[in-house]
């Protein structure tokens, strides 16, 4: 505790001086102020924790590859992605390929790294990670070459992005898109079928209406001729009922034709006068 109230860290080291008779005479020592060193170490530790939390949130890890020794240095986030024990040292490059990467992906990774080393280029590759419990993660590895003071390639510094959930989401979206396309095609086919069926129905109604009108007009026509002949009162009433029913049936057929025109998109508006007295007389009859 300093006079101003600040707390600092010191390292104290001493050595005793012994007299000829073996009695301790004094201790000579030094006091080293470690405050700045401890503060720097604490800041480094804080930044390390901050980086680990950031890697956990972003689902990424960082790594370094040393060309001369083929050794890797993994961050905590990298070990988490590969399901590597936190207290285990980072594996060698060959061990990593053998223990965590499927063989076909390992060949692609090794080829990409060798190409990057040969040409001193950055590289990026997407591959699978096989965890000990059988789970497979999909990751994207990106790395930049690092050079020493003489300009010689010394290694690579990279990050690993865990894109498993993104790949699964993209796959679900693609499947849903395919399902929507198939559903739209199915709806379009059904709509076309319905339209064709509607056209067929309209054509059928039109043809049948014309077919019904022909014999019915004959019935109404002969009823009109009988109405003009010499009939007794009862016969005349029967004939006029036949004629009235025939004309009513013709109007019904005309209404069916109008429905067919509406469905075919050929609606026509007809304006005509109506004799109300005649209409009510027919209703009563």
PDB file of C-alpha atoms in Angstrom:
ATOM      1  CA  UNK A   1       0.000   0.000   0.000  1.00  0.00           C
ATOM      2  CA  UNK A   2       1.567   3.251  -1.129  1.00  0.00           C
ATOM      3  CA  UNK A   3       1.192   6.569   0.645  1.00  0.00           C
ATOM      4  CA  UNK A   4      -1.371   7.770  -1.919  1.00  0.00           C
ATOM      5  CA  UNK A   5      -3.563   4.726  -1.289  1.00  0.00           C
ATOM      6  CA  UNK A   6      -2.663   2.822  -4.477  1.00  0.00           C
ATOM      7  CA  UNK A   7      -1.944  -0.878  -4.165  1.00  0.00           C
ATOM      8  CA  UNK A   8       1.025  -2.262  -6.074  1.00  0.00           C
ATOM      9  CA  UNK A   9       2.873  -5.541  -6.490  1.00  0.00           C
ATOM     10  CA  UNK A  10       6.511  -6.129  -5.572  1.00  0.00           C
ATOM     11  CA  UNK A  11       8.893  -9.065  -5.606  1.00  0.00           C
ATOM     12  CA  UNK A  12      11.204  -9.319  -2.607  1.00  0.00           C
ATOM     13  CA  UNK A  13      14.378 -11.462  -2.747  1.00  0.00           C
ATOM     14  CA  UNK A  14      17.076 -11.645  -0.038  1.00  0.00           C
ATOM     15  CA  UNK A  15      20.217 -13.579   0.888  1.00  0.00           C
ATOM     16  CA  UNK A  16      21.530 -14.045   4.404  1.00  0.00           C
ATOM     17  CA  UNK A  17      25.166 -13.363   5.360  1.00  0.00           C
ATOM     18  CA  UNK A  18      26.546 -15.898   7.846  1.00  0.00           C
ATOM     19  CA  UNK A  19      29.401 -15.198  10.307  1.00  0.00           C
ATOM     20  CA  UNK A  20      32.419 -17.480  10.807  1.00  0.00           C
ATOM     21  CA  UNK A  21      30.702 -19.162  13.691  1.00  0.00           C
ATOM     22  CA  UNK A  22      27.599 -19.866  11.593  1.00  0.00           C
ATOM     23  CA  UNK A  23      25.494 -17.099  13.112  1.00  0.00           C
ATOM     24  CA  UNK A  24      23.348 -15.079  10.666  1.00  0.00           C
ATOM     25  CA  UNK A  25      24.685 -11.533  10.550  1.00  0.00           C
ATOM     26  CA  UNK A  26      22.385  -9.811   8.047  1.00  0.00           C
ATOM     27  CA  UNK A  27      20.242 -10.209   5.005  1.00  0.00           C
ATOM     28  CA  UNK A  28      20.921  -8.310   1.819  1.00  0.00           C
ATOM     29  CA  UNK A  29      18.042  -8.108  -0.618  1.00  0.00           C
ATOM     30  CA  UNK A  30      16.259  -6.274  -3.407  1.00  0.00           C
ATOM     31  CA  UNK A  31      12.667  -5.180  -3.930  1.00  0.00           C
ATOM     32  CA  UNK A  32      11.458  -5.206  -7.531  1.00  0.00           C
ATOM     33  CA  UNK A  33       8.290  -3.265  -8.461  1.00  0.00           C
ATOM     34  CA  UNK A  34       6.086  -5.687 -10.453  1.00  0.00           C
ATOM     35  CA  UNK A  35       3.065  -3.427 -10.691  1.00  0.00           C
ATOM     36  CA  UNK A  36       3.504  -2.572 -14.373  1.00  0.00           C
ATOM     37  CA  UNK A  37       4.232  -6.214 -15.229  1.00  0.00           C
ATOM     38  CA  UNK A  38       1.229  -7.472 -13.262  1.00  0.00           C
ATOM     39  CA  UNK A  39      -0.999  -4.816 -14.835  1.00  0.00           C
ATOM     40  CA  UNK A  40       0.163  -5.839 -18.293  1.00  0.00           C
ATOM     41  CA  UNK A  41      -0.388  -9.526 -17.487  1.00  0.00           C
ATOM     42  CA  UNK A  42      -3.890  -8.778 -16.208  1.00  0.00           C
ATOM     43  CA  UNK A  43      -4.636  -6.812 -19.364  1.00  0.00           C
ATOM     44  CA  UNK A  44      -3.384  -9.685 -21.496  1.00  0.00           C
ATOM     45  CA  UNK A  45      -5.555 -12.085 -19.505  1.00  0.00           C
ATOM     46  CA  UNK A  46      -8.552  -9.747 -19.911  1.00  0.00           C
ATOM     47  CA  UNK A  47      -8.010  -9.531 -23.662  1.00  0.00           C
ATOM     48  CA  UNK A  48      -7.630 -13.325 -23.819  1.00  0.00           C
ATOM     49  CA  UNK A  49     -10.974 -13.815 -22.051  1.00  0.00           C
ATOM     50  CA  UNK A  50     -12.551 -11.192 -24.284  1.00  0.00           C
ATOM     51  CA  UNK A  51     -11.271 -13.001 -27.386  1.00  0.00           C
ATOM     52  CA  UNK A  52     -12.508 -16.367 -26.087  1.00  0.00           C
ATOM     53  CA  UNK A  53     -15.971 -14.934 -25.389  1.00  0.00           C
ATOM     54  CA  UNK A  54     -16.007 -13.302 -28.808  1.00  0.00           C
ATOM     55  CA  UNK A  55     -15.048 -16.584 -30.463  1.00  0.00           C
ATOM     56  CA  UNK A  56     -17.781 -18.410 -28.555  1.00  0.00           C
ATOM     57  CA  UNK A  57     -20.451 -15.873 -29.548  1.00  0.00           C
ATOM     58  CA  UNK A  58     -19.321 -15.732 -33.183  1.00  0.00           C
ATOM     59  CA  UNK A  59     -18.848 -19.516 -33.353  1.00  0.00           C
ATOM     60  CA  UNK A  60     -15.314 -19.203 -34.640  1.00  0.00           C
ATOM     61  CA  UNK A  61     -11.814 -20.160 -33.613  1.00  0.00           C
ATOM     62  CA  UNK A  62      -8.359 -18.925 -34.495  1.00  0.00           C
ATOM     63  CA  UNK A  63      -5.210 -20.890 -35.262  1.00  0.00           C
ATOM     64  CA  UNK A  64      -1.612 -20.596 -36.361  1.00  0.00           C
ATOM     65  CA  UNK A  65       0.370 -23.016 -38.508  1.00  0.00           C
ATOM     66  CA  UNK A  66       4.168 -23.074 -38.409  1.00  0.00           C
ATOM     67  CA  UNK A  67       5.653 -24.154 -41.740  1.00  0.00           C
ATOM     68  CA  UNK A  68       9.016 -25.316 -40.356  1.00  0.00           C
ATOM     69  CA  UNK A  69       7.558 -27.718 -37.757  1.00  0.00           C
ATOM     70  CA  UNK A  70       4.031 -28.394 -39.112  1.00  0.00           C
ATOM     71  CA  UNK A  71       2.794 -27.549 -35.628  1.00  0.00           C
ATOM     72  CA  UNK A  72      -0.451 -25.751 -34.980  1.00  0.00           C
ATOM     73  CA  UNK A  73      -1.465 -23.426 -32.168  1.00  0.00           C
ATOM     74  CA  UNK A  74      -5.186 -23.385 -31.439  1.00  0.00           C
ATOM     75  CA  UNK A  75      -7.285 -20.917 -29.522  1.00  0.00           C
ATOM     76  CA  UNK A  76      -9.946 -22.088 -27.070  1.00  0.00           C
ATOM     77  CA  UNK A  77     -12.596 -21.467 -29.725  1.00  0.00           C
ATOM     78  CA  UNK A  78     -10.713 -23.645 -32.211  1.00  0.00           C
ATOM     79  CA  UNK A  79     -10.496 -26.493 -29.715  1.00  0.00           C
ATOM     80  CA  UNK A  80     -14.217 -26.173 -29.020  1.00  0.00           C
ATOM     81  CA  UNK A  81     -15.104 -26.488 -32.725  1.00  0.00           C
ATOM     82  CA  UNK A  82     -12.900 -29.574 -33.123  1.00  0.00           C
ATOM     83  CA  UNK A  83     -14.089 -31.008 -29.766  1.00  0.00           C
ATOM     84  CA  UNK A  84     -10.511 -30.963 -28.524  1.00  0.00           C
ATOM     85  CA  UNK A  85     -10.003 -31.001 -24.756  1.00  0.00           C
ATOM     86  CA  UNK A  86      -9.172 -27.458 -23.519  1.00  0.00           C
ATOM     87  CA  UNK A  87      -6.210 -28.629 -21.423  1.00  0.00           C
ATOM     88  CA  UNK A  88      -4.714 -30.683 -24.267  1.00  0.00           C
ATOM     89  CA  UNK A  89      -1.869 -29.125 -26.284  1.00  0.00           C
ATOM     90  CA  UNK A  90      -2.696 -28.150 -29.842  1.00  0.00           C
ATOM     91  CA  UNK A  91      -2.268 -31.121 -32.189  1.00  0.00           C
ATOM     92  CA  UNK A  92       0.189 -31.420 -35.007  1.00  0.00           C
ATOM     93  CA  UNK A  93      -1.076 -30.812 -38.516  1.00  0.00           C
ATOM     94  CA  UNK A  94      -0.947 -34.515 -39.476  1.00  0.00           C
ATOM     95  CA  UNK A  95      -2.653 -35.552 -36.225  1.00  0.00           C
ATOM     96  CA  UNK A  96      -5.436 -33.056 -36.848  1.00  0.00           C
ATOM     97  CA  UNK A  97      -6.061 -34.406 -40.343  1.00  0.00           C
ATOM     98  CA  UNK A  98      -5.999 -38.017 -39.155  1.00  0.00           C
ATOM     99  CA  UNK A  99      -8.171 -37.632 -36.035  1.00  0.00           C
ATOM    100  CA  UNK A 100     -10.708 -34.953 -36.964  1.00  0.00           C
ATOM    101  CA  UNK A 101     -11.063 -34.745 -40.757  1.00  0.00           C
ATOM    102  CA  UNK A 102     -12.773 -37.283 -43.088  1.00  0.00           C
ATOM    103  CA  UNK A 103     -10.206 -38.726 -45.544  1.00  0.00           C
ATOM    104  CA  UNK A 104     -11.647 -37.132 -48.694  1.00  0.00           C
ATOM    105  CA  UNK A 105     -11.730 -33.706 -47.007  1.00  0.00           C
ATOM    106  CA  UNK A 106      -8.226 -34.203 -45.583  1.00  0.00           C
ATOM    107  CA  UNK A 107      -6.862 -34.655 -49.106  1.00  0.00           C
ATOM    108  CA  UNK A 108      -8.485 -31.398 -50.232  1.00  0.00           C
ATOM    109  CA  UNK A 109      -7.173 -29.481 -47.206  1.00  0.00           C
ATOM    110  CA  UNK A 110      -3.629 -30.791 -47.675  1.00  0.00           C
ATOM    111  CA  UNK A 111      -3.684 -29.908 -51.361  1.00  0.00           C
ATOM    112  CA  UNK A 112      -4.928 -26.382 -50.644  1.00  0.00           C
ATOM    113  CA  UNK A 113      -2.289 -25.825 -47.932  1.00  0.00           C
ATOM    114  CA  UNK A 114       0.561 -27.137 -50.086  1.00  0.00           C
ATOM    115  CA  UNK A 115      -0.519 -24.839 -52.922  1.00  0.00           C
ATOM    116  CA  UNK A 116      -0.652 -21.871 -50.527  1.00  0.00           C
ATOM    117  CA  UNK A 117       2.829 -22.686 -49.149  1.00  0.00           C
ATOM    118  CA  UNK A 118       4.310 -23.149 -52.632  1.00  0.00           C
ATOM    119  CA  UNK A 119       2.970 -19.804 -53.878  1.00  0.00           C
ATOM    120  CA  UNK A 120       2.853 -17.890 -50.556  1.00  0.00           C
ATOM    121  CA  UNK A 121      -0.848 -17.249 -51.027  1.00  0.00           C
ATOM    122  CA  UNK A 122      -3.828 -17.010 -48.676  1.00  0.00           C
ATOM    123  CA  UNK A 123      -6.274 -19.859 -48.863  1.00  0.00           C
ATOM    124  CA  UNK A 124      -9.902 -20.595 -48.012  1.00  0.00           C
ATOM    125  CA  UNK A 125     -11.584 -23.977 -47.887  1.00  0.00           C
ATOM    126  CA  UNK A 126     -14.867 -25.412 -46.626  1.00  0.00           C
ATOM    127  CA  UNK A 127     -14.727 -28.872 -45.091  1.00  0.00           C
ATOM    128  CA  UNK A 128     -16.183 -31.218 -42.489  1.00  0.00           C
ATOM    129  CA  UNK A 129     -14.990 -31.822 -38.943  1.00  0.00           C
ATOM    130  CA  UNK A 130     -15.648 -35.266 -37.487  1.00  0.00           C
ATOM    131  CA  UNK A 131     -16.022 -35.023 -33.710  1.00  0.00           C
ATOM    132  CA  UNK A 132     -15.384 -37.995 -31.389  1.00  0.00           C
ATOM    133  CA  UNK A 133     -19.099 -38.379 -30.551  1.00  0.00           C
ATOM    134  CA  UNK A 134     -19.926 -38.846 -34.249  1.00  0.00           C
ATOM    135  CA  UNK A 135     -21.287 -35.352 -34.867  1.00  0.00           C
ATOM    136  CA  UNK A 136     -20.157 -33.706 -38.092  1.00  0.00           C
ATOM    137  CA  UNK A 137     -19.588 -29.948 -38.211  1.00  0.00           C
ATOM    138  CA  UNK A 138     -19.193 -27.882 -41.373  1.00  0.00           C
ATOM    139  CA  UNK A 139     -16.521 -25.189 -41.168  1.00  0.00           C
ATOM    140  CA  UNK A 140     -14.945 -22.580 -43.384  1.00  0.00           C
ATOM    141  CA  UNK A 141     -11.193 -22.081 -42.939  1.00  0.00           C
ATOM    142  CA  UNK A 142      -9.523 -18.843 -44.022  1.00  0.00           C
ATOM    143  CA  UNK A 143      -5.796 -18.136 -43.595  1.00  0.00           C
ATOM    144  CA  UNK A 144      -3.255 -15.439 -44.453  1.00  0.00           C
ATOM    145  CA  UNK A 145       0.460 -16.162 -44.958  1.00  0.00           C
ATOM    146  CA  UNK A 146       2.910 -14.792 -42.367  1.00  0.00           C
ATOM    147  CA  UNK A 147       6.497 -13.814 -43.132  1.00  0.00           C
ATOM    148  CA  UNK A 148       9.603 -13.386 -40.937  1.00  0.00           C
ATOM    149  CA  UNK A 149      11.907 -10.364 -40.896  1.00  0.00           C
ATOM    150  CA  UNK A 150      13.786 -11.670 -43.939  1.00  0.00           C
ATOM    151  CA  UNK A 151      10.600 -12.005 -45.963  1.00  0.00           C
ATOM    152  CA  UNK A 152      10.524 -15.797 -45.805  1.00  0.00           C
ATOM    153  CA  UNK A 153       7.212 -17.579 -45.316  1.00  0.00           C
ATOM    154  CA  UNK A 154       7.013 -18.633 -41.677  1.00  0.00           C
ATOM    155  CA  UNK A 155       3.432 -19.833 -41.354  1.00  0.00           C
ATOM    156  CA  UNK A 156      -0.238 -19.048 -41.642  1.00  0.00           C
ATOM    157  CA  UNK A 157      -2.633 -17.235 -39.349  1.00  0.00           C
ATOM    158  CA  UNK A 158      -6.233 -18.235 -39.822  1.00  0.00           C
ATOM    159  CA  UNK A 159      -9.727 -18.425 -38.449  1.00  0.00           C
ATOM    160  CA  UNK A 160     -12.266 -21.245 -38.545  1.00  0.00           C
ATOM    161  CA  UNK A 161     -15.940 -20.349 -38.935  1.00  0.00           C
ATOM    162  CA  UNK A 162     -18.479 -22.934 -37.782  1.00  0.00           C
ATOM    163  CA  UNK A 163     -21.153 -22.717 -40.513  1.00  0.00           C
ATOM    164  CA  UNK A 164     -23.020 -25.924 -39.633  1.00  0.00           C
ATOM    165  CA  UNK A 165     -26.266 -24.164 -38.741  1.00  0.00           C
ATOM    166  CA  UNK A 166     -26.014 -21.847 -41.749  1.00  0.00           C
ATOM    167  CA  UNK A 167     -25.512 -24.779 -44.142  1.00  0.00           C
ATOM    168  CA  UNK A 168     -28.478 -26.607 -42.564  1.00  0.00           C
ATOM    169  CA  UNK A 169     -30.625 -23.455 -42.819  1.00  0.00           C
ATOM    170  CA  UNK A 170     -29.620 -22.934 -46.476  1.00  0.00           C
ATOM    171  CA  UNK A 171     -30.509 -26.566 -47.180  1.00  0.00           C
ATOM    172  CA  UNK A 172     -33.936 -26.151 -45.528  1.00  0.00           C
ATOM    173  CA  UNK A 173     -34.557 -22.961 -47.501  1.00  0.00           C
ATOM    174  CA  UNK A 174     -33.572 -24.698 -50.750  1.00  0.00           C
ATOM    175  CA  UNK A 175     -35.884 -27.619 -49.955  1.00  0.00           C
ATOM    176  CA  UNK A 176     -38.746 -25.257 -49.118  1.00  0.00           C
ATOM    177  CA  UNK A 177     -38.083 -23.336 -52.330  1.00  0.00           C
ATOM    178  CA  UNK A 178     -38.261 -26.579 -54.319  1.00  0.00           C
ATOM    179  CA  UNK A 179     -41.482 -27.509 -52.521  1.00  0.00           C
ATOM    180  CA  UNK A 180     -42.966 -24.095 -53.325  1.00  0.00           C
ATOM    181  CA  UNK A 181     -41.966 -24.422 -56.974  1.00  0.00           C
ATOM    182  CA  UNK A 182     -43.538 -27.897 -57.121  1.00  0.00           C
ATOM    183  CA  UNK A 183     -46.671 -26.614 -55.360  1.00  0.00           C
ATOM    184  CA  UNK A 184     -46.951 -23.673 -57.771  1.00  0.00           C
ATOM    185  CA  UNK A 185     -46.598 -26.036 -60.724  1.00  0.00           C
ATOM    186  CA  UNK A 186     -49.242 -28.304 -59.238  1.00  0.00           C
ATOM    187  CA  UNK A 187     -51.586 -25.354 -58.606  1.00  0.00           C
ATOM    188  CA  UNK A 188     -50.966 -24.098 -62.137  1.00  0.00           C
ATOM    189  CA  UNK A 189     -51.795 -27.541 -63.564  1.00  0.00           C
ATOM    190  CA  UNK A 190     -54.944 -27.687 -61.456  1.00  0.00           C
ATOM    191  CA  UNK A 191     -55.904 -24.189 -62.555  1.00  0.00           C
ATOM    192  CA  UNK A 192     -55.380 -25.152 -66.195  1.00  0.00           C
ATOM    193  CA  UNK A 193     -57.393 -28.339 -65.665  1.00  0.00           C
ATOM    194  CA  UNK A 194     -60.150 -26.360 -63.967  1.00  0.00           C
ATOM    195  CA  UNK A 195     -60.169 -23.808 -66.778  1.00  0.00           C
ATOM    196  CA  UNK A 196     -60.304 -26.577 -69.384  1.00  0.00           C
ATOM    197  CA  UNK A 197     -63.115 -28.275 -67.460  1.00  0.00           C
ATOM    198  CA  UNK A 198     -64.968 -24.974 -67.213  1.00  0.00           C
ATOM    199  CA  UNK A 199     -64.611 -24.414 -70.954  1.00  0.00           C
ATOM    200  CA  UNK A 200     -65.870 -27.936 -71.591  1.00  0.00           C
ATOM    201  CA  UNK A 201     -68.821 -27.354 -69.270  1.00  0.00           C
ATOM    202  CA  UNK A 202     -69.669 -24.046 -70.951  1.00  0.00           C
ATOM    203  CA  UNK A 203     -69.435 -25.687 -74.376  1.00  0.00           C
ATOM    204  CA  UNK A 204     -71.612 -28.558 -73.145  1.00  0.00           C
ATOM    205  CA  UNK A 205     -74.226 -26.139 -71.775  1.00  0.00           C
ATOM    206  CA  UNK A 206     -74.217 -24.164 -74.995  1.00  0.00           C
ATOM    207  CA  UNK A 207     -74.607 -27.274 -77.181  1.00  0.00           C
ATOM    208  CA  UNK A 208     -77.275 -28.820 -74.941  1.00  0.00           C
ATOM    209  CA  UNK A 209     -79.216 -25.553 -74.790  1.00  0.00           C
ATOM    210  CA  UNK A 210     -79.296 -25.344 -78.569  1.00  0.00           C
ATOM    211  CA  UNK A 211     -80.252 -29.022 -78.800  1.00  0.00           C
ATOM    212  CA  UNK A 212     -83.138 -28.448 -76.350  1.00  0.00           C
ATOM    213  CA  UNK A 213     -84.355 -25.279 -78.051  1.00  0.00           C
ATOM    214  CA  UNK A 214     -84.892 -26.983 -81.414  1.00  0.00           C
ATOM    215  CA  UNK A 215     -87.579 -29.527 -80.371  1.00  0.00           C
ATOM    216  CA  UNK A 216     -89.020 -27.146 -77.784  1.00  0.00           C
ATOM    217  CA  UNK A 217     -89.601 -24.434 -80.388  1.00  0.00           C
ATOM    218  CA  UNK A 218     -91.490 -27.043 -82.413  1.00  0.00           C
ATOM    219  CA  UNK A 219     -93.721 -27.800 -79.408  1.00  0.00           C
ATOM    220  CA  UNK A 220     -94.372 -24.076 -78.800  1.00  0.00           C
ATOM    221  CA  UNK A 221     -94.988 -23.504 -82.500  1.00  0.00           C
ATOM    222  CA  UNK A 222     -97.578 -26.287 -82.800  1.00  0.00           C
ATOM    223  CA  UNK A 223     -99.210 -25.099 -79.577  1.00  0.00           C
ATOM    224  CA  UNK A 224     -99.547 -21.640 -81.180  1.00  0.00           C
ATOM    225  CA  UNK A 225    -101.116 -23.216 -84.276  1.00  0.00           C
ATOM    226  CA  UNK A 226    -103.569 -25.178 -82.131  1.00  0.00           C
ATOM    227  CA  UNK A 227    -104.418 -21.970 -80.290  1.00  0.00           C
ATOM    228  CA  UNK A 228    -105.585 -20.491 -83.597  1.00  0.00           C
ATOM    229  CA  UNK A 229    -107.730 -23.535 -84.492  1.00  0.00           C
ATOM    230  CA  UNK A 230    -111.305 -24.327 -83.504  1.00  0.00           C
ATOM    231  CA  UNK A 231    -111.089 -25.700 -79.977  1.00  0.00           C
ATOM    232  CA  UNK A 232    -113.519 -25.736 -77.121  1.00  0.00           C
ATOM    233  CA  UNK A 233    -112.808 -23.672 -74.055  1.00  0.00           C
ATOM    234  CA  UNK A 234    -111.187 -26.484 -72.054  1.00  0.00           C
ATOM    235  CA  UNK A 235    -108.971 -27.565 -74.972  1.00  0.00           C
ATOM    236  CA  UNK A 236    -107.960 -23.947 -75.600  1.00  0.00           C
ATOM    237  CA  UNK A 237    -106.912 -23.592 -71.950  1.00  0.00           C
ATOM    238  CA  UNK A 238    -104.798 -26.753 -72.177  1.00  0.00           C
ATOM    239  CA  UNK A 239    -103.092 -25.578 -75.378  1.00  0.00           C
ATOM    240  CA  UNK A 240    -102.329 -22.153 -73.937  1.00  0.00           C
ATOM    241  CA  UNK A 241    -100.876 -23.780 -70.791  1.00  0.00           C
ATOM    242  CA  UNK A 242     -98.647 -25.920 -72.994  1.00  0.00           C
ATOM    243  CA  UNK A 243     -97.536 -22.850 -74.946  1.00  0.00           C
ATOM    244  CA  UNK A 244     -96.916 -20.872 -71.734  1.00  0.00           C
ATOM    245  CA  UNK A 245     -94.911 -23.703 -70.151  1.00  0.00           C
ATOM    246  CA  UNK A 246     -92.913 -24.114 -73.373  1.00  0.00           C
ATOM    247  CA  UNK A 247     -92.057 -20.424 -73.504  1.00  0.00           C
ATOM    248  CA  UNK A 248     -91.102 -20.519 -69.821  1.00  0.00           C
ATOM    249  CA  UNK A 249     -88.808 -23.470 -70.523  1.00  0.00           C
ATOM    250  CA  UNK A 250     -87.270 -21.553 -73.443  1.00  0.00           C
ATOM    251  CA  UNK A 251     -86.546 -18.650 -71.081  1.00  0.00           C
ATOM    252  CA  UNK A 252     -84.902 -21.078 -68.637  1.00  0.00           C
ATOM    253  CA  UNK A 253     -82.732 -22.439 -71.450  1.00  0.00           C
ATOM    254  CA  UNK A 254     -81.837 -18.870 -72.420  1.00  0.00           C
ATOM    255  CA  UNK A 255     -80.801 -18.238 -68.792  1.00  0.00           C
ATOM    256  CA  UNK A 256     -78.528 -21.303 -68.910  1.00  0.00           C
ATOM    257  CA  UNK A 257     -76.993 -19.927 -72.106  1.00  0.00           C
ATOM    258  CA  UNK A 258     -76.401 -16.593 -70.383  1.00  0.00           C
ATOM    259  CA  UNK A 259     -74.598 -18.416 -67.542  1.00  0.00           C
ATOM    260  CA  UNK A 260     -72.409 -20.140 -70.108  1.00  0.00           C
ATOM    261  CA  UNK A 261     -71.623 -16.750 -71.660  1.00  0.00           C
ATOM    262  CA  UNK A 262     -70.705 -15.317 -68.232  1.00  0.00           C
ATOM    263  CA  UNK A 263     -68.310 -18.194 -67.534  1.00  0.00           C
ATOM    264  CA  UNK A 264     -66.811 -17.771 -71.006  1.00  0.00           C
ATOM    265  CA  UNK A 265     -66.300 -14.044 -70.372  1.00  0.00           C
ATOM    266  CA  UNK A 266     -68.864 -12.986 -73.029  1.00  0.00           C
ATOM    267  CA  UNK A 267     -71.426 -11.299 -70.796  1.00  0.00           C
ATOM    268  CA  UNK A 268     -73.995  -9.181 -72.647  1.00  0.00           C
ATOM    269  CA  UNK A 269     -76.412  -6.755 -70.996  1.00  0.00           C
ATOM    270  CA  UNK A 270     -79.883  -6.786 -72.591  1.00  0.00           C
ATOM    271  CA  UNK A 271     -82.342  -3.994 -71.864  1.00  0.00           C
ATOM    272  CA  UNK A 272     -86.018  -4.767 -72.500  1.00  0.00           C
ATOM    273  CA  UNK A 273     -89.396  -3.610 -71.329  1.00  0.00           C
ATOM    274  CA  UNK A 274     -91.535  -5.833 -69.106  1.00  0.00           C
ATOM    275  CA  UNK A 275     -95.322  -5.916 -69.009  1.00  0.00           C
ATOM    276  CA  UNK A 276     -95.949  -6.231 -65.285  1.00  0.00           C
ATOM    277  CA  UNK A 277     -99.634  -7.036 -65.695  1.00  0.00           C
ATOM    278  CA  UNK A 278     -98.873  -9.816 -68.173  1.00  0.00           C
ATOM    279  CA  UNK A 279     -96.100 -11.153 -65.881  1.00  0.00           C
ATOM    280  CA  UNK A 280     -98.396 -11.292 -62.821  1.00  0.00           C
ATOM    281  CA  UNK A 281    -101.158 -12.915 -64.903  1.00  0.00           C
ATOM    282  CA  UNK A 282     -98.750 -15.653 -65.949  1.00  0.00           C
ATOM    283  CA  UNK A 283     -97.572 -16.124 -62.336  1.00  0.00           C
ATOM    284  CA  UNK A 284    -101.178 -16.592 -61.203  1.00  0.00           C
ATOM    285  CA  UNK A 285    -101.809 -18.980 -64.091  1.00  0.00           C
TER     286      UNK A 285
END
